[in-house]
Coordinates of C-alpha atoms and ligand atoms in Angstrom, one line a residue:
X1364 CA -233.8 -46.1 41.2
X1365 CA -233.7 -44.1 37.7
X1366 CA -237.7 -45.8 37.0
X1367 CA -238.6 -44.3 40.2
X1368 CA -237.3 -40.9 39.4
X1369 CA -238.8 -41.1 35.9
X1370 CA -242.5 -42.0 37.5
X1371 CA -242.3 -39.4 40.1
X1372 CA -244.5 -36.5 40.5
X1373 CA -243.8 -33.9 40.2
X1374 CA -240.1 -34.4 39.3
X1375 CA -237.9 -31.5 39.9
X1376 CA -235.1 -31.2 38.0
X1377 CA -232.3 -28.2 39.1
X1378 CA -229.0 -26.8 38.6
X1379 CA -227.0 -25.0 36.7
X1380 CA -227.2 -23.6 33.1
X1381 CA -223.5 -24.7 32.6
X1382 CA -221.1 -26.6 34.9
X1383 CA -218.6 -23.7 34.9
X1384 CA -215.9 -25.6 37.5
X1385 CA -215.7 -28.2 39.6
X1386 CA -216.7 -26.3 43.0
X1387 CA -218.8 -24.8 41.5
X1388 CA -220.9 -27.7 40.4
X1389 CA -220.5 -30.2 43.6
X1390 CA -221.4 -26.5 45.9
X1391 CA -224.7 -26.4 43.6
X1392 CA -225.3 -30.0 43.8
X1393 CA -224.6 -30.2 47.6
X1394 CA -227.1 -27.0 48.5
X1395 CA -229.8 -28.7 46.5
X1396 CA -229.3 -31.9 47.9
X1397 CA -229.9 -30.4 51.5
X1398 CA -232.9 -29.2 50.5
X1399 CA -234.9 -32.8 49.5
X1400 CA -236.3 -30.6 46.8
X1401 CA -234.1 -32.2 44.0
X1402 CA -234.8 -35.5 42.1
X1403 CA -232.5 -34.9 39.2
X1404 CA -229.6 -32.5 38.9
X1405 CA -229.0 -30.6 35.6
X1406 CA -225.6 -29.0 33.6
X1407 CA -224.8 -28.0 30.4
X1408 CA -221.5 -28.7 29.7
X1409 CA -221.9 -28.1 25.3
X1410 CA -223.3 -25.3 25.3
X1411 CA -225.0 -23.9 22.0
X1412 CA -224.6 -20.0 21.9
X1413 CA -226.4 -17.7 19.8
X1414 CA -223.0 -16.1 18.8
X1415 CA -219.0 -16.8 18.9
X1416 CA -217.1 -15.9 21.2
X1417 CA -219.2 -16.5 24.5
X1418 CA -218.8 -19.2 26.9
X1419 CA -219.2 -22.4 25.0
X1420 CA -219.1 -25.1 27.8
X1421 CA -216.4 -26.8 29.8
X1422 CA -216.7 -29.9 27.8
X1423 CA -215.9 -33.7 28.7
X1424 CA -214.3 -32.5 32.1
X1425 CA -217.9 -31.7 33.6
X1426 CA -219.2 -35.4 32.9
X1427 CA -216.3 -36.7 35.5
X1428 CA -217.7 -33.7 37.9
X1429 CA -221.5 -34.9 37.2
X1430 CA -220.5 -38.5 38.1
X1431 CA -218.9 -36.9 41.1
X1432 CA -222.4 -35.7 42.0
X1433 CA -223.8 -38.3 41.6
X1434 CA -221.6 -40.2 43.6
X1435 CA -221.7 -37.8 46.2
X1436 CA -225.2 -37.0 46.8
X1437 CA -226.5 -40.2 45.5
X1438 CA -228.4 -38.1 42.6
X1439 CA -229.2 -38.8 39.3
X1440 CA -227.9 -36.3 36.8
X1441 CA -228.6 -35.1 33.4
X1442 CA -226.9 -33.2 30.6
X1443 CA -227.8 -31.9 26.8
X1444 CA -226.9 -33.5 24.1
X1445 CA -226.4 -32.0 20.7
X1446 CA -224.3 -34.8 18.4
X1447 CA -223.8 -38.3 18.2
X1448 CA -220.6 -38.4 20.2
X1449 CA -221.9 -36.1 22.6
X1450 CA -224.2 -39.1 23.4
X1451 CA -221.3 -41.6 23.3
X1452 CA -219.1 -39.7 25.9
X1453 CA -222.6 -39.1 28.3
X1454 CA -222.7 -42.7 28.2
X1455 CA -219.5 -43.7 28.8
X1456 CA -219.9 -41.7 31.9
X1457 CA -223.2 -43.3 32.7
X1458 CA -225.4 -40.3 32.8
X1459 CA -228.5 -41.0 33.9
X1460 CA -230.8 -38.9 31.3
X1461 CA -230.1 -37.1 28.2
X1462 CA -232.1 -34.0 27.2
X1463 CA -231.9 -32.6 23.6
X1464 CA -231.9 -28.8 23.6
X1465 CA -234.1 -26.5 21.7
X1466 CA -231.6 -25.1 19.1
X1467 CA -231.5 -28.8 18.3
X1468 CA -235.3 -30.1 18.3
X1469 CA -235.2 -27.6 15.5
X1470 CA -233.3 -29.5 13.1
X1471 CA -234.4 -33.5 12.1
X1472 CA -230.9 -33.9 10.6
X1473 CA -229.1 -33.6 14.1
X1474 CA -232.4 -35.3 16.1
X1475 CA -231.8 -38.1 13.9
X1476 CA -228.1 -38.5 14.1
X1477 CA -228.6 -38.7 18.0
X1478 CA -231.5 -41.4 17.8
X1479 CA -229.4 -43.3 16.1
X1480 CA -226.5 -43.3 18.4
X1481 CA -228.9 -44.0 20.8
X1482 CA -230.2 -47.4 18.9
X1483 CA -230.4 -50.3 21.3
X1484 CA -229.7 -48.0 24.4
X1485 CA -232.1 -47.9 27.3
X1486 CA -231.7 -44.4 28.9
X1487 CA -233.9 -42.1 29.1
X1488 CA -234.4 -38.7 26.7
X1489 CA -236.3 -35.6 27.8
X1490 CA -237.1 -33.6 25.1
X1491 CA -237.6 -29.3 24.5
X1492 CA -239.8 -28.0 22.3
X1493 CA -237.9 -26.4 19.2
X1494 CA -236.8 -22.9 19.5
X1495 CA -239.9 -22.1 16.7
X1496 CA -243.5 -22.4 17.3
X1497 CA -244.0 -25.8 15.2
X1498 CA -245.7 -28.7 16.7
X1499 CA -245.0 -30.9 13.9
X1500 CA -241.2 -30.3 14.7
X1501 CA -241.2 -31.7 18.1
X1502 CA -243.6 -34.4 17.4
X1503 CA -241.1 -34.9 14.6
X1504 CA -238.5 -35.1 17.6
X1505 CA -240.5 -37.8 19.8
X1506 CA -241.2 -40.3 16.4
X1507 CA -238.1 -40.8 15.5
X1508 CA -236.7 -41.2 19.0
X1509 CA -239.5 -44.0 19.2
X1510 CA -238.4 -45.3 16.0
X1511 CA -235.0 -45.3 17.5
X1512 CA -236.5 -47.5 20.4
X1513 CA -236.9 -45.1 23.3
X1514 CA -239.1 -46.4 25.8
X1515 CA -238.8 -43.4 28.7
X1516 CA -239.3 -39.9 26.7
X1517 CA -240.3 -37.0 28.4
X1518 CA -241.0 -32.9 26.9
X1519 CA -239.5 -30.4 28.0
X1520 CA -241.8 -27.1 27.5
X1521 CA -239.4 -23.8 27.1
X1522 CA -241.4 -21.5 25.1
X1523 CA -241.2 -20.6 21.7
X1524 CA -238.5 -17.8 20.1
X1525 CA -240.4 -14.3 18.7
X1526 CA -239.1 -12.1 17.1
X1527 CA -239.4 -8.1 19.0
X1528 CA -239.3 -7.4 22.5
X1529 CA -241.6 -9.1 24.9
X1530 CA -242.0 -9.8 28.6
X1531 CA -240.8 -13.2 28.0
X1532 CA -237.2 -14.6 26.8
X1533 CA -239.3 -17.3 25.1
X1534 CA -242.8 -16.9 25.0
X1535 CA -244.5 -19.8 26.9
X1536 CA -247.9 -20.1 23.8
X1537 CA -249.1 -22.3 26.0
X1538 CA -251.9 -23.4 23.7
X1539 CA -248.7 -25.3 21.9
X1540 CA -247.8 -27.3 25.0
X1541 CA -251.8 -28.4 25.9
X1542 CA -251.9 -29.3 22.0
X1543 CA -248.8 -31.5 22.6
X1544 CA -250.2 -32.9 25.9
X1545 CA -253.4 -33.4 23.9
X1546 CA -251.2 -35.6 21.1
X1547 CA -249.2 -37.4 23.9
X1548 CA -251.5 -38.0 26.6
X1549 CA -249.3 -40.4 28.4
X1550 CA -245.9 -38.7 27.9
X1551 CA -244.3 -36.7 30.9
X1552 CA -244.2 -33.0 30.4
X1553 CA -242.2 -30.5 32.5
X1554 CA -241.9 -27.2 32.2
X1555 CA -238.3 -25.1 31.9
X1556 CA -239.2 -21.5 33.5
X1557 CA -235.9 -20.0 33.6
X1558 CA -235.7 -20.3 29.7
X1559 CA -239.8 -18.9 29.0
X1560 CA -238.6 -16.2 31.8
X1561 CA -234.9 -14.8 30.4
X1562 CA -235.4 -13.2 34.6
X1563 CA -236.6 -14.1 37.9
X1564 CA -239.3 -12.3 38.9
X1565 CA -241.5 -14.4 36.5
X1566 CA -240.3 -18.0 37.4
X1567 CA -243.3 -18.4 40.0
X1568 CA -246.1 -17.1 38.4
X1569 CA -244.9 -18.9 35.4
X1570 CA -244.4 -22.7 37.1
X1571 CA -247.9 -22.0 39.1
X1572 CA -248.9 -21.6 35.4
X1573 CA -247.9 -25.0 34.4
X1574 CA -248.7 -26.6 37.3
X1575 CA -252.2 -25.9 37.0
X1576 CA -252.3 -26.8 33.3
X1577 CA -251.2 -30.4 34.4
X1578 CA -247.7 -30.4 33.3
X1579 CA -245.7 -33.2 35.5
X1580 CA -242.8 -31.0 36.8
X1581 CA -240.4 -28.2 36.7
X1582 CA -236.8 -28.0 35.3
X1583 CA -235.4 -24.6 36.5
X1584 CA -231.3 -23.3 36.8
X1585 CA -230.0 -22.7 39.9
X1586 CA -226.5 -21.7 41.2
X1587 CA -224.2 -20.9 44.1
X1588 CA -224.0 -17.2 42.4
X1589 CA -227.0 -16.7 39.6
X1590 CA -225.5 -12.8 38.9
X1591 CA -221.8 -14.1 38.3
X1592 CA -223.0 -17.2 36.3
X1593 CA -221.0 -17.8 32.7
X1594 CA -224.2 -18.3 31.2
X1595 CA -227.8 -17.1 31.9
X1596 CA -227.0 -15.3 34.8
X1597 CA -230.3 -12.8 34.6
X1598 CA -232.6 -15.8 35.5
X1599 CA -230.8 -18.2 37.8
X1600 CA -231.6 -18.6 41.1
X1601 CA -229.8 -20.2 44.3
X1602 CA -230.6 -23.5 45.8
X1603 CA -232.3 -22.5 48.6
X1604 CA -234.7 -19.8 46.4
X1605 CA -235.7 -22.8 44.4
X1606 CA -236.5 -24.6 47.4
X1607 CA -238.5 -22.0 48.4
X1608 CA -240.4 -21.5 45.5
X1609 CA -240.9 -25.3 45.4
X1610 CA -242.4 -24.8 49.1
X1611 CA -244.7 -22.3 48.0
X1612 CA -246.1 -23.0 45.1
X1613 CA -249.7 -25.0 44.8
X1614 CA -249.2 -28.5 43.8
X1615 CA -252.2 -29.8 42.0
X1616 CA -253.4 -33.4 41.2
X1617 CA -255.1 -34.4 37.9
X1618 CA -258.3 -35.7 40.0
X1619 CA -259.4 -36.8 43.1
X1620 CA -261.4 -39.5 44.4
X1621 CA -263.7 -37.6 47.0
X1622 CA -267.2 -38.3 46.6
X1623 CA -268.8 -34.8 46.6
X1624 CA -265.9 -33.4 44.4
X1625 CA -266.6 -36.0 41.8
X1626 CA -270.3 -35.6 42.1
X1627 CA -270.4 -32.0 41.4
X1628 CA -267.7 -32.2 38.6
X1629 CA -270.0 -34.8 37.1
X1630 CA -273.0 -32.1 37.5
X1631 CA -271.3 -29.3 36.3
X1632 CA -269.6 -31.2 33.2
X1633 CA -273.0 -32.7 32.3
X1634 CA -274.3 -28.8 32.1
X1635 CA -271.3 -28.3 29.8
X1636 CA -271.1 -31.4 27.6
X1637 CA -275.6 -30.1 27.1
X1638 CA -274.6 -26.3 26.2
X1639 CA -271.7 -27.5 24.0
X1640 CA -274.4 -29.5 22.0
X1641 CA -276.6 -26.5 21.8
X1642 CA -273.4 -24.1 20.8
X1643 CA -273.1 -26.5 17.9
X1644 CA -276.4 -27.0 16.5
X1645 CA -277.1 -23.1 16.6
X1646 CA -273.9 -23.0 14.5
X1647 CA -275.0 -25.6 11.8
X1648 CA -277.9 -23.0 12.0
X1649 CA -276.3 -20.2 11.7
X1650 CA -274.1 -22.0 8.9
X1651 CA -277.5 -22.5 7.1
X1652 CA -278.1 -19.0 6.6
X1653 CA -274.6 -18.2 5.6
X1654 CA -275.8 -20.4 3.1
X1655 CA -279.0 -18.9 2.2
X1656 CA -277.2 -15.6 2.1
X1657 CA -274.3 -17.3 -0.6
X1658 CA -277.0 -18.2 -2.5
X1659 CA -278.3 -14.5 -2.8
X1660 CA -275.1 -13.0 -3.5
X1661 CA -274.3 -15.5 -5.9
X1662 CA -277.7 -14.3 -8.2
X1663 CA -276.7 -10.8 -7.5
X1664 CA -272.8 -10.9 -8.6
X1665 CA -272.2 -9.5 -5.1
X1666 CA -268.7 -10.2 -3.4
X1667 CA -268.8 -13.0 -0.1
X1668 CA -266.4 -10.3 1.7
X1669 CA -268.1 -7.3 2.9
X1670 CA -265.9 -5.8 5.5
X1671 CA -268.3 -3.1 6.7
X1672 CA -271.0 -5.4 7.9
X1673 CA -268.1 -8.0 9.3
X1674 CA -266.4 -5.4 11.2
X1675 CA -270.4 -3.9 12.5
X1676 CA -271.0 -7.5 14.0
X1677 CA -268.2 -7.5 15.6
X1678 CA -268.5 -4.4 17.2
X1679 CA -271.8 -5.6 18.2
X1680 CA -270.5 -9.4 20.1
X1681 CA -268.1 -6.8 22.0
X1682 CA -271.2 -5.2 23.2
X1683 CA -272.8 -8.2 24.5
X1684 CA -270.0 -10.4 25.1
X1685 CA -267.9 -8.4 27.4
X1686 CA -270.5 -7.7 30.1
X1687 CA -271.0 -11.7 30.3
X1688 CA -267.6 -11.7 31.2
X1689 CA -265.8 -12.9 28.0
X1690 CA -262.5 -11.2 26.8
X1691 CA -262.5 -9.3 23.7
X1692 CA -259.4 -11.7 22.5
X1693 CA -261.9 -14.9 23.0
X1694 CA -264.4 -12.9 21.1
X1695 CA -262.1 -11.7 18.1
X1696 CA -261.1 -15.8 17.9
X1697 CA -264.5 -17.1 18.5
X1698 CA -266.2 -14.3 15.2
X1699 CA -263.0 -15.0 12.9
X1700 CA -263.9 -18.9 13.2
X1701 CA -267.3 -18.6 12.9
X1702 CA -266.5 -15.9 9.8
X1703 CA -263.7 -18.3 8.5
X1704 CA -266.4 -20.6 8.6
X1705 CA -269.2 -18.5 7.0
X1706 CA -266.9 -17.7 3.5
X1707 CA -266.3 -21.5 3.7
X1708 CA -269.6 -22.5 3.3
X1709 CA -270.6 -18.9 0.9
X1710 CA -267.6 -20.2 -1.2
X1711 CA -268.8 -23.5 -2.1
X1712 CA -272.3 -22.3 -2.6
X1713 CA -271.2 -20.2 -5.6
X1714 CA -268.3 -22.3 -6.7
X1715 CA -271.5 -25.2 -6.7
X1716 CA -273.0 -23.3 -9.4
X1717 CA -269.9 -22.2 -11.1
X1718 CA -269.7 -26.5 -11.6
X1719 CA -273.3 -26.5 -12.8
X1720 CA -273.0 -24.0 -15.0
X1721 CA -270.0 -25.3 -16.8
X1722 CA -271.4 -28.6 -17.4
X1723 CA -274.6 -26.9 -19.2
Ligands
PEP1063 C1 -230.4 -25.0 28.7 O1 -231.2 -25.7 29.3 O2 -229.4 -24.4 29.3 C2 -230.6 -24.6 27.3 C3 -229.6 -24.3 26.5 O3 -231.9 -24.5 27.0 P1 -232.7 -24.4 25.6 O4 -232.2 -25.5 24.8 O5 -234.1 -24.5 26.1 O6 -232.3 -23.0 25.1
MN1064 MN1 -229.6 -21.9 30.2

């Protein structure tokens, strides 16, 4: 049964943010199981708090309740794991998936200790990005729970911590989670709105968001009273509201095999794949004179950095660029590559003849 869950698509994964008590957790499980719109239900039960004194989880008690649930309403369930006997008591109670939090992705000492309590074990890990926006930290995360022996890892996506106010809890940098898709081509990937969120009102616009960038399912909290929750009461939602939201949100495949779609993808990605090839040769042009230009300023002892003139052609791609229907943010990236780019190749033309020089 658990291979099936792991293959499905999209798998949705709900409950709680923390088991809290007993009724509490079978009520949630029960309303989610009524709704078919459940493949894998979710508690925390060790809870890592940003501060003391706040609800830190109900402990071992909540795996007999999860088992319970399972038992119950014949579902699989899952918990976070944050230390080596963490893992040992989740499998002594046979849970059915592990997932390692974000406060923990963050540090390789405690992601190591739990690979290696998980040596020889065959259960599957889902895995959040780390509170941080580094890439290398989760990937980190995923090698050595291959090196461990994992076969069935999965990503969470939660967004990334920033420091300010912003309209997110977490901000989703959704460049991070492609890039990691990109890496990990074949690894599941769901995404956790409640935590990018921090509040409701965002949870569908945000899981239509990674539905359409391809991720493979949605992990989102849900309880029998979100605004009396112990923990993250501002974002959870009931049962049946997650159902609903499950009901009405576009599911998208990766492809399809109709003939006239594939035909006009083909088309339209041939017209691509010719401009891209054009983009890049006007570039090594452009490159060229950049050059040519290096090579000037080096004979004149003039600087490569001239903000002026930098800051007048970007004033002038606005110009152009935004009537053809191209943000001023793409623009701004696109000219401080291609300027990035320009020093590059300005540097090395004077450095070139800094090397000549100095072996006259
Ligand atoms: C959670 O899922 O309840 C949780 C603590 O999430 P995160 O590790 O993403 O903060
Ligand atoms: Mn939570």
């Amino acid at each position: 049964m658990l291979q099936d869950i792991w293959e499905k698509r999209p798998l949705l994964v709900s409950g709680p943010c923390s088991a809290e008590t007993e009724q509490q957790v079978m009520d949630t499980a029960k309303r989610l199981a009524a709704t078919g719109k459940i493949d894998l239900f979710r508690a925390g039960i060790w809870k890592p708090r940003t501060k003391p004194g706040m609800f830190e989880g109900i402990g071992i008690a909540g795996l007999h309740w999860l088992e319970n649930v399972r038992r119950e309403y014949n579902l699989p369930v899952t918990v976070e794991v944050v230390t080596a006997k963490h893992v040992e008591e989740a499998l002594k109670h046979e849970m059915d998936v592990l997932w390692i939090g974000a406060r923990t992705t963050v540090n390789p000492f405690s992601v190591q200790e739990i690979a290696d309590a998980l040596r020889g074990v065959n259960v599957p890990i889902l895995i959040k990005n780390p509170i941080n926006p580094d890439l290398e930290l989760w990937c980190g995360a995923v090698e050595r729970f291959l090196n461990a022996g994992i076969k069935n890892l999965g990503l969470i996506h939660r967004g990334f911590s920033s420091y300010g106010n912003t309209k997110y809890r977490n901000a989703p940098m959704w460049h991070l989670a492609i890039e990691m898709k990109i890496r990990f081509p074949e690894m599941l990937m769901i995404c956790d709105p409640s935590h990018i969120c921090g509040n409701r009102t965002m949870l569908r616009e945000v899981a239509q968001k990674s539905i359409d960038l391809d991720l493979n399912g949605l992990m989102m909290e849900s309880h029998i009273d979100p605004d009396n929750a112990w923990s993250d009461a501002k974002q959870q939602i009931t049962p049946e509201a997650w159902a609903e939201m499950m009901e009405s949100l576009t599911w998208r495949k990766e492809t399809s095999q109709e003939e006239m779609f594939l035909q006009n993808l083909n088309t339209l990605r041939h017209q691509i794949d010719q401009l891209d090839e054009e983009l890049l040769i006007l570039l090594g042009q452009r490159m060229k004179l950049a050059d040519s230009i290096g090579e000037q300023k080096r004979d004149n002892d003039i600087t490569i950095l001239q903000a002026n003139r930098w800051n007048e052609i970007l004033e002038r791609a606005f110009e152009i660029g935004t009537p053809l229907g191209l943000s001023r943010d793409f623009i701004r990236h696109y000219f401080d590559a291609i300027h990035l780019e320009s020093i590059n190749h300005q540097n090395r033309v004077m450095n070139t003849n800094k090397t000549i020089e100095s072996n006259k």
